[in-house]
XYZ file of C-alpha atoms in Angstrom:
712
model
C 0.000 0.000 0.000
C 1.087 3.569 -0.639
C 1.268 6.405 1.842
C -1.926 7.940 0.428
C -3.840 4.797 1.376
C -3.262 5.346 5.103
C -5.030 7.880 7.287
C -3.003 10.248 9.448
C -3.953 8.294 12.564
C -2.892 5.014 10.930
C 0.518 6.450 10.055
C 0.928 7.591 13.674
C 0.194 4.014 14.788
C 2.868 2.732 12.397
C 5.424 5.166 13.826
C 4.764 3.895 17.356
C 6.299 0.550 16.445
C 8.614 1.543 13.615
C 10.633 4.759 13.420
C 11.182 4.125 9.707
C 7.657 5.441 9.101
C 8.557 8.770 10.752
C 9.543 10.357 7.446
C 6.130 9.443 6.008
C 4.415 10.979 9.036
C 6.343 14.249 8.624
C 5.310 14.401 4.961
C 1.665 13.863 5.857
C 1.758 16.514 8.615
C 3.236 19.055 6.187
C 0.376 18.532 3.741
C -2.462 17.939 6.231
C -5.200 20.474 6.965
C -5.568 22.016 10.403
C -8.827 20.098 10.830
C -7.085 16.749 10.139
C -4.261 17.546 12.540
C -6.614 18.403 15.366
C -8.698 15.291 14.696
C -5.522 13.219 15.171
C -4.559 15.032 18.402
C -5.292 12.038 20.708
C -3.049 9.792 18.597
C -0.288 12.419 18.625
C -0.661 12.674 22.416
C -0.077 8.924 22.787
C 2.885 9.088 20.406
C 4.697 11.789 22.380
C 3.930 10.000 25.652
C 5.630 6.935 24.160
C 8.620 8.906 22.882
C 9.166 11.015 26.020
C 12.856 12.081 26.090
C 13.571 10.447 22.694
C 12.707 13.839 21.183
C 15.972 15.159 22.653
C 18.033 12.807 20.472
C 16.093 12.950 17.186
C 15.991 15.966 14.869
C 12.992 14.549 12.980
C 10.957 14.028 16.150
C 11.913 17.480 17.414
C 10.906 19.144 14.131
C 7.575 17.292 14.176
C 6.965 18.546 17.713
C 7.670 22.175 16.698
C 5.458 21.809 13.630
C 2.494 20.635 15.721
C 3.121 23.467 18.173
C 2.860 25.974 15.322
C -0.666 24.735 14.697
C -1.515 24.565 18.435
C -2.588 20.943 17.940
C -1.548 19.845 21.463
C -1.085 21.699 24.738
C -0.797 19.072 27.490
C 2.015 18.933 30.046
C 3.331 15.790 28.345
C 3.516 17.568 25.012
C 5.124 20.616 26.617
C 7.823 18.355 28.066
C 8.473 16.996 24.564
C 8.458 20.578 23.247
C 11.120 21.500 25.789
C 13.270 18.585 24.569
C 12.659 19.681 20.967
C 13.860 23.188 21.756
C 17.107 21.845 23.194
C 17.571 19.592 20.193
C 17.063 22.264 17.534
C 18.670 25.331 19.092
C 22.093 26.234 17.661
C 24.858 24.915 19.987
C 25.992 28.425 20.944
C 22.504 29.208 22.294
C 21.854 26.118 24.397
C 21.714 27.197 28.029
C 19.139 26.887 30.779
C 18.365 30.614 30.718
C 17.802 30.691 26.948
C 15.686 27.533 26.937
C 13.602 28.819 29.846
C 12.945 32.104 28.026
C 11.183 30.217 25.213
C 8.441 29.205 27.635
C 7.890 25.553 26.650
C 7.173 24.634 30.281
C 5.330 27.869 31.053
C 1.590 27.256 30.792
C 0.928 30.981 30.353
C 2.808 30.948 27.013
C 0.927 29.334 24.114
C 2.684 26.491 22.307
C 2.426 28.394 19.025
C 4.233 31.310 20.642
C 6.933 28.902 21.836
C 7.395 27.655 18.258
C 7.575 31.202 16.892
C 10.132 32.215 19.528
C 12.106 29.113 18.685
C 12.200 30.033 15.001
C 13.521 33.464 15.897
C 16.434 31.954 17.801
C 17.185 29.231 15.241
C 18.211 31.894 12.730
C 19.864 34.273 15.199
C 23.423 35.163 14.274
C 25.925 37.938 14.915
C 25.531 39.233 11.346
C 21.850 40.080 11.872
C 20.159 43.335 12.839
C 17.499 43.644 15.504
C 14.420 45.872 15.661
C 13.397 46.659 19.246
C 9.721 47.393 19.661
C 10.241 49.325 22.904
C 12.803 51.752 21.499
C 11.454 51.542 17.923
C 15.033 51.351 16.631
C 17.241 49.100 14.538
C 20.607 47.977 16.006
C 23.476 45.714 15.007
C 24.049 42.436 16.883
C 27.734 42.325 17.797
C 27.892 39.350 20.145
C 25.963 36.450 21.695
C 26.732 35.064 25.184
C 24.827 31.818 25.769
C 26.276 31.390 29.262
C 24.756 34.663 30.444
C 21.820 34.434 28.054
C 22.462 37.860 26.509
C 23.125 39.487 23.150
C 25.210 42.612 22.660
C 23.766 45.285 20.373
C 25.127 48.566 19.007
C 23.686 51.445 16.917
C 23.706 50.898 13.149
C 26.053 53.806 12.545
C 27.708 54.127 15.929
C 30.083 52.514 18.384
C 29.710 51.062 21.853
C 27.126 48.532 22.852
C 24.787 47.263 25.518
C 23.763 43.783 26.637
C 20.189 42.669 26.200
C 18.693 39.492 27.733
C 17.819 37.018 25.000
C 14.553 36.342 26.805
C 13.618 40.002 26.405
C 14.810 40.096 22.793
C 12.645 37.221 21.581
C 9.598 38.722 23.274
C 10.004 42.298 22.149
C 12.149 42.273 19.014
C 12.397 41.078 15.432
C 15.563 39.908 13.697
C 16.518 40.514 10.072
C 19.209 39.217 7.728
C 21.623 41.979 6.710
C 21.640 42.589 2.948
C 22.135 45.612 0.746
C 18.463 45.422 -0.185
C 17.355 45.540 3.459
C 19.700 48.377 4.403
C 18.136 50.596 1.709
C 14.898 50.294 3.693
C 16.335 50.451 7.224
C 18.638 53.385 6.494
C 17.314 55.228 3.390
C 20.188 57.690 2.939
C 19.480 58.770 -0.646
C 15.919 57.864 -1.575
C 12.918 56.243 0.047
C 11.874 52.935 -1.573
C 8.247 52.457 -2.492
C 5.904 51.107 0.155
C 5.645 47.829 -1.754
C 9.424 47.476 -1.854
C 9.627 48.160 1.877
C 7.046 45.511 2.668
C 8.588 42.875 0.417
C 12.137 43.562 1.626
C 11.281 43.297 5.316
C 9.214 40.138 4.757
C 11.932 38.604 2.632
C 14.800 39.210 5.055
C 12.975 38.610 8.339
C 14.421 35.688 10.278
C 10.932 34.894 11.621
C 7.336 35.740 10.727
C 6.447 39.439 11.017
C 2.689 40.269 11.100
C 1.465 42.954 8.682
C 0.570 45.385 11.493
C 4.123 45.093 12.828
C 5.497 45.734 9.342
C 3.672 49.045 9.255
C 4.931 49.933 12.738
C 8.539 49.125 11.789
C 8.480 51.100 8.530
C 6.729 54.008 10.241
C 9.456 54.145 12.895
C 12.037 54.438 10.107
C 10.334 57.212 8.122
C 8.416 59.261 10.720
C 9.397 61.970 11.528
C 12.861 61.849 9.858
C 11.607 61.544 6.274
C 7.826 61.937 6.324
C 5.084 63.361 8.481
C 2.626 60.882 9.976
C -0.152 62.151 7.686
C 1.978 61.787 4.585
C 3.128 58.340 5.688
C -0.449 57.108 6.120
C -1.402 58.330 2.659
C 1.709 56.708 1.235
C 0.992 53.435 3.053
C -2.760 53.312 2.397
C -2.203 53.824 -1.315
C -0.380 50.512 -1.592
C -3.387 48.146 -1.802
C -5.088 50.022 -4.619
C -1.828 50.410 -6.528
C -1.011 46.795 -5.972
C -4.487 45.739 -7.065
C -4.243 47.819 -10.206
C -0.834 46.429 -10.953
C -1.964 42.872 -10.481
C -4.727 43.344 -13.032
C -2.179 44.401 -15.621
C 0.860 42.276 -14.711
C 1.036 38.515 -14.417
C 3.780 36.306 -13.037
C 5.264 36.094 -16.547
C 5.980 39.850 -16.428
C 8.397 39.432 -13.509
C 11.766 41.155 -13.827
C 13.542 39.389 -10.940
C 13.333 36.310 -8.746
C 11.692 38.341 -5.996
C 9.027 39.655 -8.370
C 8.369 36.184 -9.743
C 8.019 34.854 -6.207
C 5.662 37.684 -5.292
C 3.516 37.533 -8.449
C 3.164 33.759 -8.131
C 1.792 34.400 -4.645
C 4.252 31.866 -3.224
C 3.905 33.244 0.290
C 0.303 32.008 0.387
C 1.568 28.406 0.521
C 3.314 29.164 3.788
C 0.501 30.906 5.618
C -0.209 28.988 8.803
C -3.610 27.401 9.157
C -4.474 27.752 5.473
C -5.553 24.750 3.424
C -4.013 26.019 0.201
C -1.380 23.545 -0.996
C -1.125 24.356 -4.700
C -0.874 27.367 -6.992
C -2.536 27.261 -10.424
C -1.229 29.511 -13.186
C -1.761 29.628 -16.941
C 1.611 28.714 -18.389
C 0.821 29.369 -22.047
C 3.301 29.906 -24.879
C 3.494 33.658 -24.207
C 4.269 33.115 -20.523
C 6.876 30.486 -21.402
C 8.591 32.862 -23.836
C 8.716 35.667 -21.251
C 10.048 33.421 -18.490
C 12.622 31.881 -20.834
C 13.940 35.388 -21.512
C 13.945 36.163 -17.764
C 15.834 32.973 -16.930
C 18.375 33.743 -19.630
C 19.420 37.047 -18.030
C 18.816 36.376 -14.358
C 21.675 36.615 -11.846
C 21.525 35.156 -8.347
C 24.024 35.072 -5.548
C 22.110 35.328 -2.288
C 20.972 32.042 -0.674
C 17.506 33.547 -0.234
C 17.280 34.170 -4.005
C 18.249 30.566 -4.749
C 15.719 29.259 -2.256
C 12.948 31.354 -3.772
C 13.984 30.246 -7.257
C 13.850 26.542 -6.324
C 10.311 26.990 -4.986
C 9.202 28.965 -8.057
C 10.624 26.262 -10.346
C 8.632 23.643 -8.451
C 5.337 25.531 -8.831
C 5.948 26.232 -12.524
C 6.781 22.562 -13.131
C 3.415 21.585 -11.642
C 1.610 23.819 -14.137
C 3.403 23.134 -17.400
C 4.042 20.405 -19.948
C 7.286 18.576 -20.615
C 8.472 20.205 -23.854
C 7.592 23.790 -22.918
C 9.096 23.378 -19.441
C 12.309 21.910 -20.857
C 12.837 24.901 -23.161
C 11.919 27.363 -20.399
C 14.245 25.880 -17.754
C 17.148 25.201 -20.129
C 18.743 28.710 -19.728
C 18.994 28.128 -15.961
C 21.456 25.265 -16.368
C 24.842 26.619 -15.326
C 23.242 29.882 -14.168
C 22.067 28.739 -10.738
C 24.328 26.819 -8.348
C 22.050 23.841 -7.784
C 21.735 23.286 -11.563
C 25.422 23.362 -12.587
C 26.492 23.158 -16.215
C 28.412 19.938 -15.596
C 27.314 17.108 -13.324
C 30.083 14.933 -11.870
C 30.419 12.703 -8.803
C 31.990 14.390 -5.790
C 30.572 17.874 -6.411
C 30.897 20.675 -3.851
C 27.955 20.044 -1.523
C 27.723 23.750 -0.674
C 26.504 24.455 -4.197
C 23.714 21.904 -3.727
C 22.448 23.353 -0.433
C 19.430 25.126 -2.020
C 18.227 21.737 -3.290
C 18.987 20.067 0.029
C 17.065 22.773 1.921
C 13.993 22.665 -0.307
C 10.816 21.886 1.610
C 9.139 18.516 1.123
C 6.139 20.235 -0.471
C 8.334 21.540 -3.331
C 10.562 18.509 -3.929
C 8.249 16.593 -6.328
C 7.930 19.577 -8.682
C 11.650 20.342 -8.446
C 12.389 16.702 -9.198
C 10.336 16.801 -12.426
C 11.935 20.088 -13.499
C 15.458 18.772 -12.878
C 14.720 15.650 -14.941
C 13.915 17.936 -17.880
C 17.195 19.852 -17.582
C 19.524 16.849 -17.458
C 19.953 13.458 -19.065
C 18.910 10.472 -16.899
C 22.586 9.732 -16.195
C 23.228 13.302 -15.057
C 20.009 13.478 -13.071
C 20.785 10.320 -11.089
C 24.402 11.396 -10.505
C 23.101 14.663 -9.055
C 20.344 12.997 -7.009
C 22.768 10.569 -5.373
C 24.696 13.512 -3.921
C 21.664 14.919 -2.091
C 20.561 14.124 1.486
C 18.315 11.123 2.074
C 15.244 13.340 2.590
C 15.615 14.355 -1.081
C 16.529 10.848 -2.260
C 13.364 9.490 -0.646
C 11.261 11.764 -2.866
C 13.342 11.382 -6.014
C 13.451 7.580 -5.839
C 10.047 7.022 -4.222
C 7.950 4.048 -5.285
C 5.999 4.830 -8.435
C 4.035 3.138 -11.192
C 5.617 5.383 -13.833
C 7.969 3.600 -16.190
C 10.395 6.555 -16.174
C 10.585 6.504 -12.367
C 11.321 2.773 -12.340
C 14.079 3.317 -14.903
C 15.522 6.105 -12.752
C 15.554 3.789 -9.721
C 17.279 1.022 -11.693
C 19.881 3.480 -12.956
C 20.469 4.716 -9.397
C 21.020 1.154 -8.187
C 23.567 0.536 -10.967
C 25.416 3.737 -10.114
C 25.502 2.849 -6.420
C 27.020 -0.524 -7.367
C 29.862 1.318 -9.129
C 30.622 3.665 -6.219
C 33.984 3.293 -4.506
C 32.515 4.454 -1.194
C 29.113 5.226 0.325
C 28.170 8.208 2.445
C 25.699 8.186 5.332
C 22.751 9.026 3.058
C 23.509 6.119 0.702
C 23.877 3.648 3.574
C 20.619 4.702 5.221
C 18.716 4.760 1.929
C 19.873 1.244 0.961
C 18.967 -0.097 4.401
C 15.512 1.488 4.428
C 14.773 0.467 0.829
C 16.276 -3.025 0.831
C 12.896 -4.602 0.054
C 12.482 -2.392 -3.035
C 16.049 -2.763 -4.227
C 15.827 -6.576 -4.160
C 19.559 -6.957 -4.626
C 21.866 -8.777 -2.227
C 24.814 -7.292 -4.083
C 23.691 -3.699 -3.463
C 22.642 -4.354 0.136
C 25.988 -6.001 0.883
C 27.710 -2.712 0.049
C 26.514 -1.461 3.425
C 29.121 -3.262 5.493
C 30.861 -2.145 8.662
C 33.818 -0.705 6.778
C 31.535 1.441 4.586
C 29.590 2.636 7.640
C 32.810 3.522 9.477
C 34.075 5.530 6.495
C 30.770 7.415 6.261
C 30.760 8.224 9.988
C 34.372 9.426 9.823
C 33.603 12.053 7.172
C 34.155 15.631 8.345
C 33.290 19.178 7.229
C 29.857 18.212 5.917
C 27.172 20.915 5.453
C 24.331 20.906 7.957
C 21.827 19.086 5.732
C 24.210 16.128 5.349
C 25.281 16.036 9.006
C 21.716 15.029 9.951
C 22.074 11.755 8.006
C 25.462 11.079 9.573
C 23.872 11.519 12.991
C 21.027 9.155 12.031
C 23.478 6.547 10.738
C 25.396 6.653 14.008
C 22.142 6.211 15.910
C 21.218 3.249 13.703
C 24.606 1.625 14.355
C 24.565 2.164 18.101
C 20.861 1.795 18.917
C 18.829 0.061 16.210
C 18.841 -3.739 16.325
C 17.361 -3.896 12.796
C 20.367 -2.080 11.355
C 22.812 -4.188 13.356
C 21.089 -7.322 12.024
C 21.354 -5.828 8.522
C 25.140 -5.439 8.911
C 25.542 -8.954 10.309
C 23.423 -10.401 7.483
C 25.454 -8.497 4.891
C 28.671 -9.898 6.379
C 27.331 -13.335 5.372
C 29.147 -15.131 8.176
C 32.289 -13.021 7.825
C 32.270 -11.768 11.435
C 35.944 -10.645 11.319
C 35.045 -8.110 8.603
C 32.667 -6.434 11.071
C 35.399 -6.275 13.708
C 37.952 -4.800 11.310
C 35.481 -2.265 9.988
C 34.508 -1.269 13.515
C 38.157 -0.672 14.378
C 38.290 1.992 11.652
C 35.362 3.925 13.148
C 36.668 6.874 15.177
C 34.278 6.314 18.053
C 34.025 7.781 21.516
C 35.439 5.881 24.500
C 33.542 2.671 25.117
C 31.476 2.914 21.929
C 33.223 0.032 20.155
C 32.605 -2.287 23.081
C 28.968 -1.194 23.376
C 28.278 -1.945 19.705
C 29.943 -5.350 19.944
C 27.949 -6.268 23.055
C 24.672 -5.330 21.297
C 25.591 -7.309 18.194
C 26.474 -10.297 20.394
C 22.953 -10.221 21.832
C 21.314 -10.542 18.431
C 23.779 -12.911 16.735
C 24.915 -16.191 18.371
C 27.633 -16.450 15.717
C 28.948 -12.987 16.611
C 28.792 -13.853 20.330
C 30.730 -17.101 19.852
C 33.390 -15.274 17.854
C 33.892 -12.621 20.525
C 33.856 -15.064 23.418
C 36.467 -17.198 21.664
C 38.964 -14.393 22.276
C 38.835 -12.850 18.804
C 38.269 -9.119 18.746
C 40.327 -8.693 21.908
C 42.067 -5.638 20.468
C 38.765 -3.772 20.542
C 37.874 -5.112 23.990
C 41.076 -3.721 25.424
C 43.170 -6.770 26.282
C 44.765 -10.049 25.196
C 42.421 -12.855 24.322
C 41.753 -15.376 27.033
C 43.728 -18.548 26.375
C 42.445 -21.952 27.273
C 45.904 -23.390 27.929
C 47.711 -22.801 31.209
C 50.887 -22.018 29.293
C 51.256 -20.454 25.864
C 52.005 -22.790 22.934
C 55.595 -22.757 21.644
C 56.888 -22.716 18.087
C 60.173 -22.006 16.339
C 61.277 -18.553 15.238
C 61.051 -19.703 11.623
C 57.434 -20.856 11.940
C 56.507 -17.707 13.828
C 57.950 -15.601 11.025
C 56.159 -17.713 8.418
C 52.838 -17.036 10.153
C 53.615 -13.306 10.373
C 54.559 -13.191 6.680
C 51.301 -14.953 5.748
C 49.300 -12.451 7.807
C 50.981 -9.453 6.192
C 50.458 -10.932 2.727
C 46.739 -11.386 3.435
C 46.387 -7.820 4.758
C 48.509 -5.997 2.185
C 48.107 -8.093 -0.963
C 45.280 -10.621 -0.981
C 42.522 -8.576 0.694
C 43.058 -5.537 -1.620
C 43.106 -7.876 -4.646
C 39.908 -9.520 -3.430
C 38.222 -6.114 -2.923
C 38.988 -5.305 -6.565
C 37.608 -8.689 -7.601
C 34.370 -8.080 -5.691
C 33.991 -4.663 -7.329
C 34.607 -6.151 -10.780
C 32.069 -8.918 -10.136
C 29.425 -6.341 -9.175
C 29.895 -4.658 -12.530
C 28.671 -7.827 -14.256
C 25.149 -7.038 -13.065
C 22.800 -8.129 -10.334
C 22.086 -11.612 -11.684
C 20.641 -14.361 -9.538
C 23.561 -16.561 -10.544
C 26.546 -14.242 -10.551
C 29.265 -16.866 -10.212
C 32.102 -14.337 -10.231
C 30.524 -12.384 -7.394
C 29.813 -15.512 -5.317
C 33.386 -16.710 -5.786
C 34.848 -13.331 -4.832
C 32.697 -13.158 -1.706
C 33.632 -16.714 -0.693
C 37.293 -15.781 -1.103
C 36.706 -12.679 1.053
C 35.184 -14.798 3.825
C 38.131 -17.195 3.699
C 40.685 -14.361 3.842
C 39.038 -12.658 6.783
C 38.676 -15.916 8.688
C 42.308 -16.817 8.019
C 43.379 -13.336 9.076
C 41.432 -13.732 12.316
C 43.008 -17.138 12.958
C 46.521 -15.806 12.380
C 46.032 -12.716 14.527
C 44.566 -14.823 17.318
C 47.435 -17.340 17.053
C 50.179 -14.713 16.974
C 48.642 -12.919 19.951
C 49.339 -15.756 22.401
C 52.067 -18.134 21.093
C 55.687 -17.957 22.249
C 58.595 -18.367 19.861
C 61.900 -20.080 20.615
C 65.290 -20.774 19.004
C 65.685 -24.146 20.856
C 69.094 -23.035 22.164
C 68.268 -23.719 25.818
C 66.528 -27.077 25.626
C 66.883 -29.057 28.911
C 66.306 -32.825 28.491
C 67.318 -33.829 32.026
C 63.730 -33.897 33.260
C 62.186 -35.568 30.266
C 61.273 -35.064 26.616
C 60.434 -31.466 25.562
C 60.114 -29.764 22.155
C 63.493 -29.315 20.472
C 64.979 -32.828 20.442
C 65.611 -35.947 18.291
C 63.842 -39.144 19.493
C 64.221 -42.882 18.690
C 61.398 -45.261 19.612
C 61.380 -49.093 19.441
C 58.186 -51.100 19.085
C 57.380 -54.523 20.617
C 57.569 -56.156 17.197
C 61.018 -54.741 16.484
C 59.866 -51.786 14.385
C 61.458 -48.397 15.107
C 60.469 -44.728 14.708
C 62.757 -41.712 14.525
C 61.605 -38.068 14.430
C 62.295 -34.520 15.568
C 59.884 -33.242 18.223
C 59.372 -29.529 17.490
C 57.026 -26.611 18.126
C 53.259 -26.498 17.668
C 53.443 -25.051 14.105
C 56.697 -26.786 12.989
C 55.171 -30.054 11.743
C 56.477 -31.413 8.410
C 55.994 -35.192 7.933
C 58.309 -35.304 4.877
C 61.208 -34.168 7.081
C 60.103 -36.177 10.140
C 59.200 -32.943 11.975
C 56.485 -33.744 14.542
C 54.581 -31.072 16.449
C 54.402 -31.675 20.191
C 50.648 -30.935 19.855
C 50.026 -34.071 17.767
C 48.973 -37.452 19.261
C 52.567 -38.738 18.964
C 53.989 -35.570 20.473
C 51.594 -35.565 23.408
C 52.301 -39.288 24.010
C 56.087 -38.851 24.421
C 56.144 -35.489 26.233
C 57.884 -35.562 29.655
C 59.010 -39.225 29.270
C 62.638 -40.385 29.614
C 64.850 -43.013 27.989
C 63.535 -46.478 28.875
C 59.946 -45.409 29.420
C 57.175 -47.230 27.584
C 54.762 -44.890 25.798
C 51.418 -45.618 24.149
C 50.642 -43.876 20.875
C 46.849 -43.882 20.197
C 45.769 -46.093 17.287
C 49.405 -47.206 16.747
C 50.674 -49.187 19.761
C 53.294 -49.235 22.495
C 56.902 -48.097 22.064
C 59.984 -47.841 24.270
C 62.009 -44.635 24.300
C 65.472 -45.704 23.156
C 67.251 -42.344 22.951
C 66.660 -38.592 23.255
C 69.201 -36.125 21.798
C 69.440 -32.344 21.246
C 68.790 -31.084 17.736
C 71.670 -31.005 15.261
C 73.126 -27.498 15.305
C 72.515 -26.850 11.614
C 68.814 -27.756 12.021
C 68.530 -25.686 15.205
C 69.945 -22.648 13.370
C 67.519 -23.203 10.486
C 64.541 -23.288 12.880
C 65.896 -20.286 14.773
C 66.113 -18.284 11.560
C 69.818 -17.610 12.129
């Protein structure tokens, strides 16, 4: 069944038992009407009671909580507790302090939950490059510093020096914050000419870091112009003339007449989609040939540098894509390729993620339209290459389940490209795990192994939108049994590969051990491997050894084992990794013999590596130079035995890994070796399955053989 087939309450029930449905719930909440949200309030109440403090460790849960607060869907003490956790989760790190959190009022019953959400949004965008408008003083000031410990911000006059501290609690109650741009400063400090009233309104709305009501807009602009530039009477005439002028203009000008991104955004009435409590979810426009021609010309000359411009453009593209047809949209959007950062001229793997931030930040409501528009601008190969570099929230929309043939082809192409990747990031790993049933490919799923996860978690300097997936992947590894089972299943019995991959993960103290303990609980095979002593490097000590004393072997055998281990690590494992990658390129066939063979070889190599590392961690090596035979037979001697029937046996008794029947080298760990150990000349010994023998003589090793075994 598809998401549309479930009611909002049914999706909430799914989330209670499976966090994987949380993304679907967030999508539904974003598109639901206020009436539907309030009808589902009891189910939401139960959900947050179940989650409790989980909201503090999940960005998605915290954002859902804030979203419901904006609509005033819930207002119980339980929900307010969750809201308080959400605030702590979403606040910028430099603002998290008890005084700042308290000022938001999540636990204060006298402050409405919607007001808490609005205050939160103010602080989320607060930065030292912003300006602040204080309602009490009716003045704009610069923000020059933020002190989270004291819960204050330092402000100074726009064109002056010095500064004063202002409690953040007071600022969010009595002030508005704005992004500093050249456009805004023309309104705030009109040195040469006064912009039109429409320009003032649009500029303040556009650069506000939180919602500003229309009556407050008038108050702010009035404080700027009266009495320095206009009298109150003149201002009111100037302000009141705006609606009629705007109405007249709208009757003559359509969205296709726009001369800038801001005008296009305004004429499309994009802001109406974001008005709280409104049921409007779409915008219908007549995108005829004339409109297409005008917009094509606009897109051919447009210049954008500000992030806000790019964000508005991505939303406008989405709405236009929902109202046009393939051919006309393709010709209209074509000039934008290479002109806007998120539609670069050339698509390659490993692009600068900063340039893709406008796409990554696009709201869920706009992603389907933006997806269709992007498909028209690029070839399928380019489109998929671009899509695979976006966060999982975008990938979920781009590669969502669909009956369309083109969408299925896009998904198949994405799977092939993933198979060719040299490494996966956090978004790829999470997407493969969550879509394993749709992918239906053991080869692709097996790419998400412990080594790939460790590499993804070790990535640094990621933009904010990609850090969220890295955080979710870490949570899946450390907390989610389903993901741990997925990794163990993908290892296909190769438990050592999980251990080696885990060693590469730069984890916090104790995290390696915690993950291994959790995996041991869900996999008997993993538990047996750990309890056998393997993995002791991660557990912080030498493996426990069953024997009272460590086994002994010659220097030469010890070196042979070390050489074999190094060859496996430095030669055979890299060669096998290349073989696995080559086998994947042959396609995801049910009978991919090359792939099966390469994987079987990988399992053998990792098991042999584990055996060698375990062996070398507890055996002792010797050169047999200090062998004492006075107390009985020990390793490092030549022995003659005589049987009852007159038959004789001669052999060298050597170390545990020195056996070589062709040279009569017998390990003291064999049945013969164990039978003669500690006996003296004249003793009768019984060799299992062979018979009884008398020890005739015991001699030290020949010096040339001793030197050979000692590696001298």
